[in-house]
Amino acid sequence: MFLNQNFNPKIESIILLSEPLTDWFARNQETMAYFELTHMGCLHFEESAMVSNDIRVLGRMANHALTWLEGNYALTQMERAEGATSAIAGLYELEKDGLTEQAKKLYAIDVELEKTETPKTKVLTKKNGTKNRRPGKGHRRH
């Protein structure tokens, strides 16, 4: 995924840590860029009567997700990605009844996918068939 140039380029690496978050941004980033929902604090349509409820909800989702991704918190990148995913999922559950069918498809995020994924650990096997528990060269002092 390539993040639209209107977003902070530093958040792309965080987004890519979560498959559901990557998928959500891939589906919605162009609409977010068009309506200038590309930075935290992007709630400028909240009081506008000229904008549909779908765009208002996308603005809230974008604001919550980007606050997690861009904020100065003492969190790991993975914790930021998980927080953004949870924020989007929570808002979707609250707002889905007021969304159009098209928006429901675009704004949904599959958090179950993230919960079922297991961390990929790589165990290297030595030539003699035993497992190498210390990947890398690991020089010993003699």
CSV table of C-alpha atoms in Angstrom, one decimal:
chain,number,residue,atom,x,y,z
A,1,MET,CA,0.0,0.0,0.0
A,2,PHE,CA,1.2,3.5,-0.8
A,3,LEU,CA,-0.3,6.2,1.5
A,4,ASN,CA,-1.6,9.3,-0.2
A,5,GLN,CA,0.9,12.2,-0.1
A,6,ASN,CA,-1.4,14.3,2.0
A,7,PHE,CA,-0.9,12.1,5.0
A,8,ASN,CA,2.1,12.2,7.4
A,9,PRO,CA,4.6,9.9,5.7
A,10,LYS,CA,5.8,8.6,9.1
A,11,ILE,CA,2.5,6.8,9.8
A,12,GLU,CA,2.7,4.4,6.7
A,13,SER,CA,5.1,2.1,8.5
A,14,ILE,CA,2.8,1.9,11.5
A,15,ILE,CA,-0.3,1.3,9.3
A,16,LEU,CA,1.5,-1.6,7.5
A,17,LEU,CA,1.9,-3.4,10.9
A,18,SER,CA,-1.8,-4.2,10.9
A,19,GLU,CA,-3.4,-6.0,8.0
A,20,PRO,CA,-7.0,-4.7,8.9
A,21,LEU,CA,-5.7,-1.2,9.2
A,22,THR,CA,-3.8,-1.4,5.9
A,23,ASP,CA,-6.9,-2.6,4.2
A,24,TRP,CA,-9.1,0.1,5.8
A,25,PHE,CA,-6.7,2.9,4.7
A,26,ALA,CA,-6.4,1.4,1.2
A,27,ARG,CA,-10.2,1.6,0.8
A,28,ASN,CA,-10.7,5.0,2.4
A,29,GLN,CA,-7.5,7.1,1.9
A,30,GLU,CA,-8.6,8.8,-1.3
A,31,THR,CA,-11.9,9.9,0.2
A,32,MET,CA,-10.1,11.1,3.3
A,33,ALA,CA,-7.6,13.1,1.2
A,34,TYR,CA,-10.4,14.6,-0.9
A,35,PHE,CA,-12.2,15.9,2.2
A,36,GLU,CA,-9.0,16.8,4.0
A,37,LEU,CA,-9.3,14.2,6.7
A,38,THR,CA,-5.6,13.4,6.7
A,39,HIS,CA,-4.4,14.7,10.1
A,40,MET,CA,-5.5,14.4,13.7
A,41,GLY,CA,-8.0,17.0,14.7
A,42,CYS,CA,-9.8,16.7,11.3
A,43,LEU,CA,-13.3,17.3,12.7
A,44,HIS,CA,-14.1,20.3,10.5
A,45,PHE,CA,-17.3,18.7,9.1
A,46,GLU,CA,-18.8,17.8,12.5
A,47,GLU,CA,-21.2,20.8,12.5
A,48,SER,CA,-21.7,21.2,8.8
A,49,ALA,CA,-25.2,20.7,7.4
A,50,MET,CA,-23.7,20.5,3.8
A,51,VAL,CA,-22.0,17.1,4.4
A,52,SER,CA,-23.6,13.7,4.6
A,53,ASN,CA,-23.5,11.6,7.8
A,54,ASP,CA,-21.2,9.2,6.0
A,55,ILE,CA,-18.5,11.9,5.6
A,56,ARG,CA,-19.0,13.0,9.2
A,57,VAL,CA,-18.5,9.5,10.5
A,58,LEU,CA,-15.4,9.0,8.2
A,59,GLY,CA,-14.0,12.2,9.7
A,60,ARG,CA,-14.5,10.9,13.3
A,61,MET,CA,-12.9,7.6,12.3
A,62,ALA,CA,-10.0,9.3,10.6
A,63,ASN,CA,-9.5,11.7,13.6
A,64,HIS,CA,-9.5,8.8,16.1
A,65,ALA,CA,-7.2,6.6,14.0
A,66,LEU,CA,-4.7,9.4,13.2
A,67,THR,CA,-4.7,10.6,16.8
A,68,TRP,CA,-3.4,7.1,17.7
A,69,LEU,CA,-0.9,7.0,14.8
A,70,GLU,CA,0.4,10.6,15.0
A,71,GLY,CA,0.2,11.4,18.7
A,72,ASN,CA,3.2,11.7,21.0
A,73,TYR,CA,2.5,8.8,23.2
A,74,ALA,CA,5.0,6.5,24.8
A,75,LEU,CA,3.7,3.5,22.9
A,76,THR,CA,5.3,1.0,20.5
A,77,GLN,CA,4.4,1.2,16.8
A,78,MET,CA,2.4,-2.0,17.2
A,79,GLU,CA,0.4,-0.6,20.1
A,80,ARG,CA,-0.4,2.5,18.0
A,81,ALA,CA,-1.6,0.3,15.1
A,82,GLU,CA,-3.8,-1.8,17.5
A,83,GLY,CA,-5.2,1.4,19.1
A,84,ALA,CA,-6.1,2.9,15.7
A,85,THR,CA,-7.7,-0.4,14.6
A,86,SER,CA,-9.7,-0.6,17.8
A,87,ALA,CA,-10.8,3.1,17.6
A,88,ILE,CA,-12.1,2.6,14.0
A,89,ALA,CA,-13.9,-0.6,15.0
A,90,GLY,CA,-15.5,1.0,18.0
A,91,LEU,CA,-16.7,4.0,16.1
A,92,TYR,CA,-18.0,1.7,13.3
A,93,GLU,CA,-20.1,-0.3,15.8
A,94,LEU,CA,-21.6,2.9,17.3
A,95,GLU,CA,-22.3,4.5,13.9
A,96,LYS,CA,-23.1,1.7,11.5
A,97,ASP,CA,-26.9,2.0,11.8
A,98,GLY,CA,-26.8,5.5,10.4
A,99,LEU,CA,-24.5,4.7,7.5
A,100,THR,CA,-25.5,4.0,3.9
A,101,GLU,CA,-24.8,0.5,2.6
A,102,GLN,CA,-21.8,1.7,0.6
A,103,ALA,CA,-20.3,3.3,3.6
A,104,LYS,CA,-20.9,0.2,5.7
A,105,LYS,CA,-18.8,-1.8,3.2
A,106,LEU,CA,-16.0,0.9,3.1
A,107,TYR,CA,-15.8,1.8,6.7
A,108,ALA,CA,-15.9,-1.8,8.2
A,109,ILE,CA,-12.7,-3.1,9.7
A,110,ASP,CA,-12.0,-6.8,10.3
A,111,VAL,CA,-10.6,-6.8,13.8
A,112,GLU,CA,-11.1,-10.6,14.1
A,113,LEU,CA,-8.4,-11.0,11.4
A,114,GLU,CA,-5.9,-9.3,13.7
A,115,LYS,CA,-6.9,-11.4,16.7
A,116,THR,CA,-6.5,-14.7,14.9
A,117,GLU,CA,-3.1,-13.9,13.4
A,118,THR,CA,-0.2,-15.5,15.3
A,119,PRO,CA,3.2,-13.8,15.5
A,120,LYS,CA,5.5,-15.2,12.9
A,121,THR,CA,8.6,-16.5,14.5
A,122,LYS,CA,11.4,-17.9,12.5
A,123,VAL,CA,13.4,-20.8,13.9
A,124,LEU,CA,16.5,-21.5,11.9
A,125,THR,CA,17.7,-25.0,11.5
A,126,LYS,CA,21.4,-25.8,11.6
A,127,LYS,CA,23.0,-28.1,9.1
A,128,ASN,CA,23.1,-30.9,11.7
A,129,GLY,CA,19.3,-30.7,12.1
A,130,THR,CA,19.2,-29.0,15.5
A,131,LYS,CA,17.3,-25.7,16.0
A,132,ASN,CA,19.3,-22.6,16.2
A,133,ARG,CA,17.7,-20.6,19.1
A,134,ARG,CA,20.1,-17.7,18.5
A,135,PRO,CA,19.6,-16.4,14.9
A,136,GLY,CA,22.4,-14.4,13.6
A,137,LYS,CA,26.1,-15.0,13.8
A,138,GLY,CA,26.5,-14.6,17.5
A,139,HIS,CA,30.3,-14.7,17.9
A,140,ARG,CA,31.6,-16.3,21.1
A,141,ARG,CA,34.5,-15.0,23.0
A,142,HIS,CA,37.3,-17.6,23.4
